XYZ file of C-alpha atoms in Angstrom:
604
model
C -11.163 27.512 -5.813
C -8.463 25.223 -7.153
C -7.666 25.711 -10.813
C -7.775 22.230 -12.347
C -9.011 23.218 -15.815
C -5.766 22.078 -17.422
C -5.040 19.160 -15.080
C -4.536 15.992 -17.085
C -4.108 12.396 -16.058
C -0.502 11.329 -16.517
C -0.243 8.258 -18.731
C 0.418 5.137 -16.616
C 4.092 4.229 -16.602
C 6.484 1.963 -14.742
C 8.780 4.463 -13.041
C 11.131 1.829 -11.598
C 13.871 -0.239 -13.207
C 12.903 -3.561 -14.753
C 9.688 -4.880 -16.206
C 6.480 -5.253 -14.234
C 5.821 -8.836 -13.111
C 3.424 -10.977 -15.095
C 1.142 -13.807 -14.004
C 1.903 -17.197 -15.490
C -0.969 -19.609 -16.147
C -0.031 -23.307 -16.135
C -2.686 -25.593 -17.726
C -1.874 -29.075 -16.392
C -3.355 -32.227 -17.859
C -3.456 -36.011 -17.565
C -0.418 -37.098 -19.593
C -1.845 -40.397 -20.871
C -2.291 -40.450 -24.633
C -4.632 -42.815 -26.401
C -7.852 -40.955 -25.730
C -7.452 -39.455 -22.240
C -5.164 -36.484 -22.883
C -6.624 -35.770 -26.294
C -10.129 -35.474 -24.840
C -8.981 -32.886 -22.288
C -6.754 -30.563 -24.323
C -9.401 -28.066 -25.360
C -11.118 -27.936 -21.963
C -7.834 -27.451 -20.100
C -6.532 -24.709 -22.367
C -9.926 -22.969 -22.308
C -9.761 -23.007 -18.517
C -6.366 -21.278 -18.681
C -7.580 -18.697 -21.183
C -10.681 -17.893 -19.121
C -8.543 -17.491 -16.017
C -6.211 -15.110 -17.811
C -9.200 -13.113 -19.062
C -10.633 -12.853 -15.542
C -7.347 -11.458 -14.228
C -6.631 -9.013 -17.034
C -10.192 -7.637 -16.992
C -10.229 -7.047 -13.238
C -6.711 -6.147 -12.133
C -4.249 -3.359 -12.819
C -0.817 -2.719 -11.424
C -0.555 0.117 -8.898
C 1.092 2.089 -11.705
C -2.172 1.899 -13.653
C -0.684 -0.353 -16.316
C -2.583 -3.514 -17.262
C -1.684 -6.845 -15.732
C -0.342 -9.268 -18.315
C -0.812 -13.032 -18.221
C 1.450 -15.562 -19.902
C 0.025 -19.002 -20.705
C 2.255 -22.022 -21.228
C 2.684 -22.894 -24.901
C 1.162 -26.331 -24.340
C -0.711 -28.131 -21.645
C 1.600 -29.671 -19.056
C 1.348 -33.424 -18.797
C 4.804 -34.211 -17.435
C 8.173 -32.930 -16.365
C 9.442 -32.024 -19.845
C 6.504 -29.720 -20.465
C 6.797 -28.331 -16.927
C 10.429 -27.442 -17.668
C 9.483 -25.797 -20.961
C 6.854 -23.755 -19.148
C 9.363 -22.695 -16.483
C 11.794 -21.609 -19.183
C 9.120 -19.519 -20.903
C 8.031 -17.933 -17.633
C 11.621 -16.969 -16.792
C 12.059 -15.459 -20.251
C 8.754 -13.556 -20.069
C 9.283 -12.107 -16.566
C 6.556 -14.079 -14.790
C 6.473 -13.340 -11.062
C 3.295 -15.195 -10.037
C 2.275 -18.751 -10.907
C -1.282 -20.100 -11.177
C -1.886 -23.718 -12.184
C -5.330 -24.738 -13.504
C -6.755 -28.126 -14.395
C -10.090 -29.916 -14.806
C -8.617 -33.380 -14.357
C -6.167 -35.708 -12.701
C -2.511 -34.947 -13.462
C 0.812 -36.320 -12.261
C 1.412 -34.216 -9.145
C 5.157 -33.892 -8.591
C 5.845 -34.172 -12.329
C 3.700 -31.195 -13.308
C 4.043 -28.899 -10.269
C 5.813 -25.527 -10.276
C 9.152 -25.891 -8.464
C 10.451 -22.299 -8.650
C 11.156 -21.462 -4.988
C 10.364 -17.742 -4.639
C 7.338 -17.456 -6.930
C 3.902 -17.165 -5.268
C 1.856 -20.210 -6.282
C -1.773 -21.274 -6.463
C -3.609 -24.227 -8.012
C -7.216 -24.290 -9.161
C -8.616 -27.812 -9.490
C -12.065 -27.991 -11.058
C -14.782 -29.410 -8.828
C -16.357 -31.767 -11.348
C -17.391 -35.379 -11.290
C -16.418 -36.418 -14.839
C -12.689 -35.889 -14.225
C -11.042 -35.632 -10.795
C -9.507 -32.155 -10.859
C -10.040 -32.013 -7.120
C -8.046 -35.217 -6.674
C -5.104 -33.681 -8.502
C -5.507 -30.526 -6.423
C -5.235 -32.508 -3.188
C -2.322 -34.580 -4.488
C -0.263 -31.687 -5.760
C -0.930 -29.574 -2.648
C 0.391 -32.507 -0.605
C 3.479 -32.489 -2.806
C 3.908 -28.756 -2.296
C 3.642 -29.233 1.471
C 6.081 -32.139 1.468
C 8.648 -30.197 -0.561
C 8.315 -26.966 1.437
C 6.806 -24.954 -1.421
C 3.548 -23.505 -0.025
C 0.711 -23.049 -2.507
C -2.838 -21.720 -2.295
C -5.512 -24.273 -3.151
C -8.596 -23.107 -5.058
C -11.659 -25.330 -5.136
C -15.248 -24.280 -5.802
C -18.013 -24.862 -3.293
C -20.340 -26.457 -5.847
C -19.815 -29.151 -8.463
C -19.648 -27.883 -12.053
C -20.689 -29.604 -15.238
C -17.883 -30.689 -17.533
C -18.985 -28.323 -20.320
C -19.400 -25.318 -17.987
C -16.673 -22.813 -18.864
C -17.774 -20.172 -16.351
C -15.594 -19.476 -13.332
C -17.772 -19.694 -10.193
C -17.931 -16.516 -8.058
C -16.151 -18.096 -5.076
C -13.325 -19.238 -7.356
C -13.122 -15.795 -8.962
C -12.762 -14.203 -5.528
C -9.913 -16.528 -4.566
C -8.099 -16.196 -7.885
C -8.188 -12.404 -7.721
C -7.216 -12.319 -4.033
C -4.224 -14.550 -4.711
C -3.297 -12.590 -7.825
C -3.349 -9.243 -5.998
C -1.200 -10.590 -3.181
C 1.161 -12.397 -5.541
C 1.673 -9.334 -7.721
C 2.439 -7.257 -4.617
C 5.140 -9.736 -3.631
C 6.614 -9.754 -7.128
C 6.432 -5.963 -7.483
C 8.569 -5.365 -4.384
C 11.337 -7.777 -5.337
C 14.502 -6.008 -6.481
C 13.338 -2.499 -5.567
C 14.524 -0.258 -2.723
C 13.373 1.511 0.400
C 15.089 4.913 0.522
C 15.818 6.250 4.010
C 16.216 10.006 3.666
C 17.936 10.616 6.990
C 18.129 8.320 9.993
C 16.268 7.737 13.242
C 13.671 10.347 14.130
C 13.316 11.136 17.835
C 14.056 7.569 18.892
C 11.105 6.101 16.967
C 11.826 2.383 16.636
C 10.171 2.125 13.225
C 12.786 4.488 11.823
C 15.608 2.208 12.967
C 15.546 0.790 9.460
C 16.029 -2.984 9.603
C 17.922 -4.150 6.514
C 17.353 -7.809 7.328
C 13.568 -7.361 7.255
C 13.546 -5.643 3.869
C 16.057 -8.018 2.315
C 14.848 -11.370 3.670
C 11.095 -10.805 3.811
C 10.415 -8.340 0.980
C 13.347 -8.939 -1.386
C 14.212 -5.222 -1.290
C 17.394 -3.209 -0.742
C 17.707 -0.417 1.800
C 19.312 2.750 0.480
C 20.289 5.599 2.818
C 20.880 9.261 1.993
C 21.857 11.841 4.616
C 19.560 14.860 4.807
C 22.515 17.125 3.936
C 21.941 15.929 0.365
C 18.835 18.117 0.327
C 20.971 21.127 1.277
C 23.510 20.350 -1.444
C 20.860 19.979 -4.114
C 19.061 23.151 -3.048
C 22.261 25.203 -2.847
C 23.568 23.926 -6.190
C 20.173 23.920 -7.896
C 20.248 20.200 -8.669
C 16.620 19.956 -9.694
C 14.589 20.766 -12.788
C 14.426 24.549 -12.538
C 11.660 24.813 -15.123
C 9.538 22.326 -13.196
C 10.302 24.194 -9.977
C 8.869 27.382 -11.482
C 5.716 25.569 -12.605
C 5.362 23.808 -9.270
C 5.699 26.980 -7.223
C 3.117 28.779 -9.366
C 0.743 25.815 -9.036
C 1.189 25.734 -5.262
C 0.468 29.466 -4.943
C -2.735 28.995 -6.926
C -3.961 25.701 -5.459
C -2.628 25.406 -1.900
C -4.348 28.100 0.190
C -2.832 28.972 3.538
C -4.785 28.313 6.694
C -4.749 29.966 10.079
C -1.424 30.663 11.781
C -1.977 29.273 15.288
C 1.399 30.421 16.616
C 1.460 33.329 19.107
C 1.515 36.556 17.145
C 4.893 37.599 18.491
C 6.451 34.311 17.306
C 4.864 34.077 13.861
C 7.180 34.022 10.899
C 7.188 37.044 8.605
C 5.621 37.015 5.165
C 9.109 36.906 3.679
C 10.003 33.880 5.800
C 6.784 32.090 4.860
C 7.413 32.715 1.170
C 10.898 31.287 1.621
C 9.369 28.261 3.396
C 7.146 27.627 0.373
C 10.111 27.837 -1.995
C 12.187 25.424 0.040
C 9.252 23.077 0.593
C 8.609 22.786 -3.146
C 12.310 22.171 -3.816
C 12.358 19.492 -1.113
C 9.442 17.693 -2.788
C 11.222 17.705 -6.153
C 14.467 16.499 -4.596
C 12.811 13.697 -2.588
C 11.077 12.414 -5.707
C 14.287 12.594 -7.753
C 16.182 10.748 -5.024
C 13.586 7.973 -5.116
C 13.136 7.367 -8.831
C 15.631 9.620 -10.602
C 15.006 12.287 -13.205
C 16.503 12.295 -16.737
C 16.320 16.081 -16.765
C 19.166 16.196 -14.234
C 21.551 14.562 -16.681
C 20.709 17.249 -19.217
C 21.842 19.935 -16.757
C 25.072 18.139 -15.888
C 24.255 15.724 -13.077
C 24.212 12.196 -14.552
C 24.685 10.353 -11.241
C 21.833 12.188 -9.545
C 19.634 11.516 -12.581
C 19.528 7.797 -11.822
C 17.880 7.829 -8.402
C 17.694 4.876 -6.015
C 14.975 2.754 -7.645
C 12.886 3.288 -4.519
C 9.339 1.947 -4.482
C 8.954 3.526 -1.030
C 10.897 5.855 1.211
C 10.840 7.953 4.349
C 12.004 11.402 5.439
C 13.476 11.761 8.944
C 12.863 15.464 9.411
C 12.652 15.750 13.159
C 14.623 17.002 14.784
C 17.915 17.809 13.122
C 16.276 19.052 9.938
C 13.147 20.680 11.311
C 14.984 22.619 14.025
C 16.624 24.627 11.231
C 14.789 24.062 7.908
C 11.109 23.879 6.910
C 9.538 20.566 7.899
C 8.924 17.749 5.434
C 5.142 17.853 5.648
C 4.637 19.369 2.205
C 6.945 16.917 0.449
C 5.356 13.983 2.272
C 1.783 15.127 1.690
C 2.083 16.122 -1.969
C 4.119 13.064 -2.956
C 1.703 10.647 -1.280
C -1.222 12.396 -3.007
C -2.500 11.240 -6.423
C -1.967 14.612 -8.138
C 0.342 17.620 -8.262
C 1.552 20.270 -10.724
C 2.266 17.567 -13.304
C -1.309 16.275 -13.258
C -3.105 13.263 -11.823
C -0.527 10.538 -11.318
C 0.410 7.508 -9.226
C 1.097 8.475 -5.604
C 4.473 7.854 -3.996
C 4.834 6.000 -0.705
C 6.743 8.291 1.684
C 6.739 7.729 5.435
C 6.862 10.501 8.009
C 9.784 10.403 10.447
C 11.344 7.725 8.249
C 9.140 5.121 9.933
C 10.136 2.384 7.518
C 7.757 -0.158 9.022
C 4.816 2.136 8.405
C 6.281 2.914 4.975
C 6.343 -0.804 4.162
C 2.763 -1.080 5.430
C 1.704 1.805 3.182
C 3.428 0.030 0.308
C 1.408 -3.139 0.967
C -1.841 -1.163 0.873
C -0.909 0.734 -2.264
C 0.149 -2.357 -4.205
C -3.090 -4.128 -3.268
C -5.436 -1.223 -4.060
C -3.605 1.236 -6.325
C -4.862 4.097 -4.139
C -3.176 6.711 -1.948
C -2.438 5.610 1.613
C -2.856 7.539 4.849
C 0.023 7.790 7.332
C -1.280 8.709 10.784
C -0.581 8.641 14.470
C -2.953 6.323 16.268
C -3.236 9.271 18.615
C -6.192 9.022 20.988
C -9.041 6.730 21.991
C -12.132 8.817 22.699
C -14.739 6.827 24.608
C -18.387 7.777 24.326
C -18.276 8.873 27.959
C -15.214 11.067 27.418
C -16.784 12.728 24.358
C -19.972 13.332 26.348
C -18.002 14.831 29.233
C -15.914 17.160 27.056
C -18.480 18.209 24.438
C -21.922 17.225 25.705
C -22.409 15.177 22.517
C -23.621 11.573 22.463
C -21.817 9.402 19.926
C -24.154 7.362 17.740
C -24.110 4.841 14.921
C -20.728 3.308 14.075
C -19.099 5.698 16.558
C -21.348 4.709 19.486
C -18.591 2.631 21.074
C -15.999 5.381 20.753
C -13.580 6.489 18.060
C -9.863 6.604 17.371
C -8.402 9.999 16.522
C -5.987 9.426 13.636
C -3.959 12.614 13.350
C -0.353 13.301 12.496
C 2.129 16.132 12.212
C 3.393 14.619 8.979
C 1.866 13.824 5.610
C -1.695 13.066 4.871
C -2.425 12.449 1.216
C -5.029 14.944 0.020
C -7.067 12.035 -1.375
C -8.000 11.390 2.258
C -10.202 14.457 2.395
C -12.782 12.024 0.990
C -13.773 14.437 -1.769
C -13.679 11.828 -4.522
C -17.010 10.119 -4.966
C -18.853 7.192 -6.495
C -22.658 7.019 -6.576
C -22.715 10.004 -4.250
C -20.548 8.336 -1.611
C -17.014 9.425 -0.582
C -14.317 7.096 -1.887
C -10.655 6.896 -2.796
C -9.833 5.904 -6.353
C -6.788 4.720 -8.275
C -5.310 7.765 -9.983
C -6.480 6.623 -13.413
C -10.095 7.008 -12.260
C -9.790 10.418 -10.557
C -11.296 13.365 -12.426
C -9.844 16.901 -12.432
C -12.978 18.061 -10.628
C -12.374 15.567 -7.817
C -8.735 16.612 -7.525
C -9.923 20.204 -7.275
C -12.361 19.361 -4.496
C -9.566 17.658 -2.540
C -7.405 20.760 -2.927
C -10.264 23.052 -1.913
C -10.911 20.963 1.217
C -7.296 21.360 2.357
C -5.684 24.306 4.088
C -1.936 24.643 4.566
C -1.325 25.997 8.040
C 2.024 27.443 9.090
C 3.737 24.816 11.213
C 3.601 24.825 14.992
C 6.926 26.498 15.763
C 7.144 24.687 19.079
C 7.432 21.434 17.151
C 9.050 22.839 14.010
C 11.254 25.876 14.748
C 12.455 25.883 11.145
C 8.990 26.635 9.815
C 7.094 24.858 7.088
C 3.504 23.820 6.475
C 0.984 21.235 7.598
C -2.028 19.854 5.755
C -5.250 20.662 7.576
C -8.432 18.799 6.648
C -10.986 16.431 8.143
C -11.689 13.151 6.376
C -15.304 12.655 5.370
C -17.142 9.892 7.199
C -18.750 6.803 5.745
C -15.718 5.349 3.983
C -14.807 1.691 4.620
C -11.124 1.490 5.430
C -8.477 -0.741 6.965
C -5.824 0.288 9.473
C -2.762 -1.944 9.601
C 0.902 -2.008 10.534
C 3.984 -4.205 10.540
C 5.839 -4.425 13.853
C 9.213 -6.017 14.560
C 9.618 -8.109 17.722
C 13.022 -9.370 18.844
C 13.113 -13.152 18.743
C 9.921 -13.299 16.671
C 10.492 -11.053 13.665
C 7.837 -9.104 11.781
C 4.150 -9.396 12.638
C 1.178 -7.692 10.999
C -1.895 -6.280 12.705
C -5.132 -5.362 10.913
C -8.272 -3.473 11.925
C -11.092 -3.007 9.437
C -13.605 -0.262 10.115
C -14.885 3.007 8.712
C -14.366 6.739 8.887
C -17.025 8.674 10.770
C -18.328 12.231 10.805
C -18.592 14.203 14.009
C -20.592 17.428 14.312
C -18.348 20.365 13.443
C -18.370 21.854 16.934
C -17.568 18.446 18.472
C -14.754 17.856 16.014
C -13.337 21.310 16.655
C -13.389 20.890 20.445
C -11.608 17.539 20.298
C -9.244 18.532 17.503
C -8.020 21.669 19.217
C -6.989 19.644 22.260
C -4.240 18.163 20.049
C -3.174 20.419 17.191
C -5.649 22.102 14.848
C -3.049 22.458 12.077
C -2.913 18.714 11.453
C -5.259 16.522 9.354
C -7.801 14.419 11.230
C -9.496 11.124 10.434
C -12.076 9.800 12.907
C -11.972 5.985 12.740
C -14.364 3.420 14.197
C -13.021 -0.148 13.974
C -15.425 -3.015 13.440
C -15.860 -4.952 16.690
C -16.206 -8.694 17.159
C -16.816 -8.733 20.905
C -13.709 -10.772 21.684
C -9.974 -10.357 22.163
C -8.439 -7.148 20.828
C -11.753 -6.330 19.147
C -13.880 -6.571 22.288
C -14.277 -2.801 22.139
C -12.562 0.244 20.643
C -10.389 0.660 23.733
C -9.023 -2.862 23.209
C -8.039 -2.041 19.631
C -6.096 1.007 20.839
C -4.630 -0.909 23.760
C -3.355 -3.712 21.507
C -1.943 -1.496 18.751
C 1.787 -2.157 18.409
C 3.203 1.293 17.673
C 2.408 4.987 17.534
C 1.736 4.925 13.786
C -0.635 3.121 11.460
C -1.170 2.899 7.712
C -4.741 3.235 6.466
C -6.072 2.014 3.120
C -9.450 2.655 1.534
C -11.726 -0.386 1.579
C -11.827 -3.536 3.650
C -8.644 -5.196 2.444
C -7.884 -7.314 5.498
C -8.267 -10.611 3.645
C -5.872 -9.453 0.917
C -3.369 -8.357 3.564
C -3.604 -11.755 5.269
C -2.918 -13.537 1.969
C 0.029 -11.217 1.276
C 1.429 -11.729 4.772
C 1.290 -15.508 4.342
C 3.216 -15.283 1.079
C 5.889 -13.242 2.855
C 5.842 -15.515 5.964
C 4.683 -12.701 8.245
C 2.200 -13.877 10.917
C -0.881 -11.796 11.748
C -1.233 -11.084 15.467
C -4.674 -9.424 15.386
C -7.416 -8.930 12.813
C -11.186 -8.639 12.565
C -11.625 -10.297 9.158
C -14.479 -12.790 8.820
C -13.125 -16.385 8.906
C -14.729 -17.305 5.592
C -12.716 -14.609 3.809
C -9.313 -15.725 5.076
C -7.200 -17.331 2.366
C -3.767 -18.780 3.053
C -1.631 -21.533 1.503
C -3.210 -24.925 2.098
C -0.257 -26.222 4.134
C -1.111 -23.720 6.895
C -3.865 -26.148 7.956
C -1.264 -28.854 8.551
C 0.199 -26.695 11.291
C -3.104 -26.710 13.202
C -6.428 -26.503 11.395
C -8.257 -26.188 14.714
C -6.208 -23.153 15.792
C -5.610 -21.012 12.692
C -3.730 -18.166 14.395
C -1.310 -20.535 16.120
C -0.925 -22.373 12.807
C -0.091 -19.081 11.078
C 2.690 -18.358 13.572
C 4.109 -21.873 13.341
C 3.947 -22.027 9.535
C 5.700 -18.676 9.172
C 8.402 -19.740 11.622
C 8.888 -23.109 9.935
C 9.121 -21.794 6.379
C 11.071 -18.689 7.337
C 11.315 -15.469 5.307
C 10.638 -15.819 1.600
C 14.125 -14.691 0.518
C 16.240 -16.221 3.263
């Protein structure tokens, strides 16, 4: 049993350079004095305050820190007050802009003109004052000036003295806020490529233009020989290394060695693999975010890190043909806990697949939870399962399942051993208990690596994800002449009988973690059946997030000007900037492609 008696939750902290982005609330108002403006001041500012309260009570940054809102010092009735608000927002570090009003205002005079800030406007649906008229007017101005904005308008008319925010408006405000904060959080950070291209995988041909122009991020590259240098010269916190190795020996039980007996590594070699694997995890983390302890032991440059919000480790083959694989570093860093306690997971992509790493980053920023990196390995039809095992798939799996399994990391959160109301879930790290962390550790075995794949040794996480969890599989792909596109498949994890799982699992590699995934089907296009989902998937990898977050991903993609080529999100949940309809309201997917092409990448 894992020993989590002394495991504490690490206090939320921003581990990157710079302040976390804030959300700016802009209360706009009819500028006419002499009875009009004066009668609206209190209502307009109350609307802003209620909006800020909704956001701060419901959202946290992925780091666990609270989201802060900044409200303009005064209502905004004209260009002078709009300029004063913009100045305050710049000073306060606002990265997302939300305008609210119950009334008519002067559209182009009060609108937010900052070019790279995600924008939304909520116009009150009321009859006493035409907030909806202002909403339509200012959204037209945004479209005409090439500054896309989300329009928020309630389904039902409200009374003028009703200060409640209707549920449909709440949903849109929070969806926009999550997506906007994700955009703002990425800006100015880095993706750290630890190594280069792995086995010709296109996703690990790291595209600087994509990260710079679409995400506002740098790409930093470190050769894998840096790991050798830091291990040989002991450029890591040696005290932490001792604690980490002791923790691993106590909490990371070894699983079966599936290698032929004559090829198995000796006990001495396996112990050495553990030592190197732990050092590699420390070094990868320090490369990403730095470590002040390194300056204390004489390495000030190394102490600074690369300000990386995400990264990837090449591993295969140059590293893994000689050294232990990167599975431990990838798995433990992407997990929400380690020897230091329960803490925010890191986003680290196997095989340096930067496109899957960026996808994982999207999911983490939207949910605050650990993400799963997996091969979209095999489509098992009901007939094939019946033929191989004699078992008839039922329930959500009746149409077949996708075998998500990978030789690289799988965050231990994805055992599904966290729970809420008796159901398996994934939680932000601030909500995970030591008991739940212990259950995740107990459900995981660390099998010696398959020496055919990894001659240098190492370890692989071995677990099976519990069924019944809603989740979303998604990935960014790059297409020459088109650019980045995003694909999304909502569905759920499923349980298979143990003997069925074992039969299917051992046809691939029993040392690797498995998630059985059943996508939700619509009966048309790429979601006609499970085979169609597999057949339309754009790469060998996918990122998987807990929950059905497809609508949030679509909103985020629109902000970044990334079109969505396939999804199974209900139409009523899709929320994009209002100008997308001008590109073809009758054909929303074609409009998405055309709008993204017309506006171009956010940071071009």
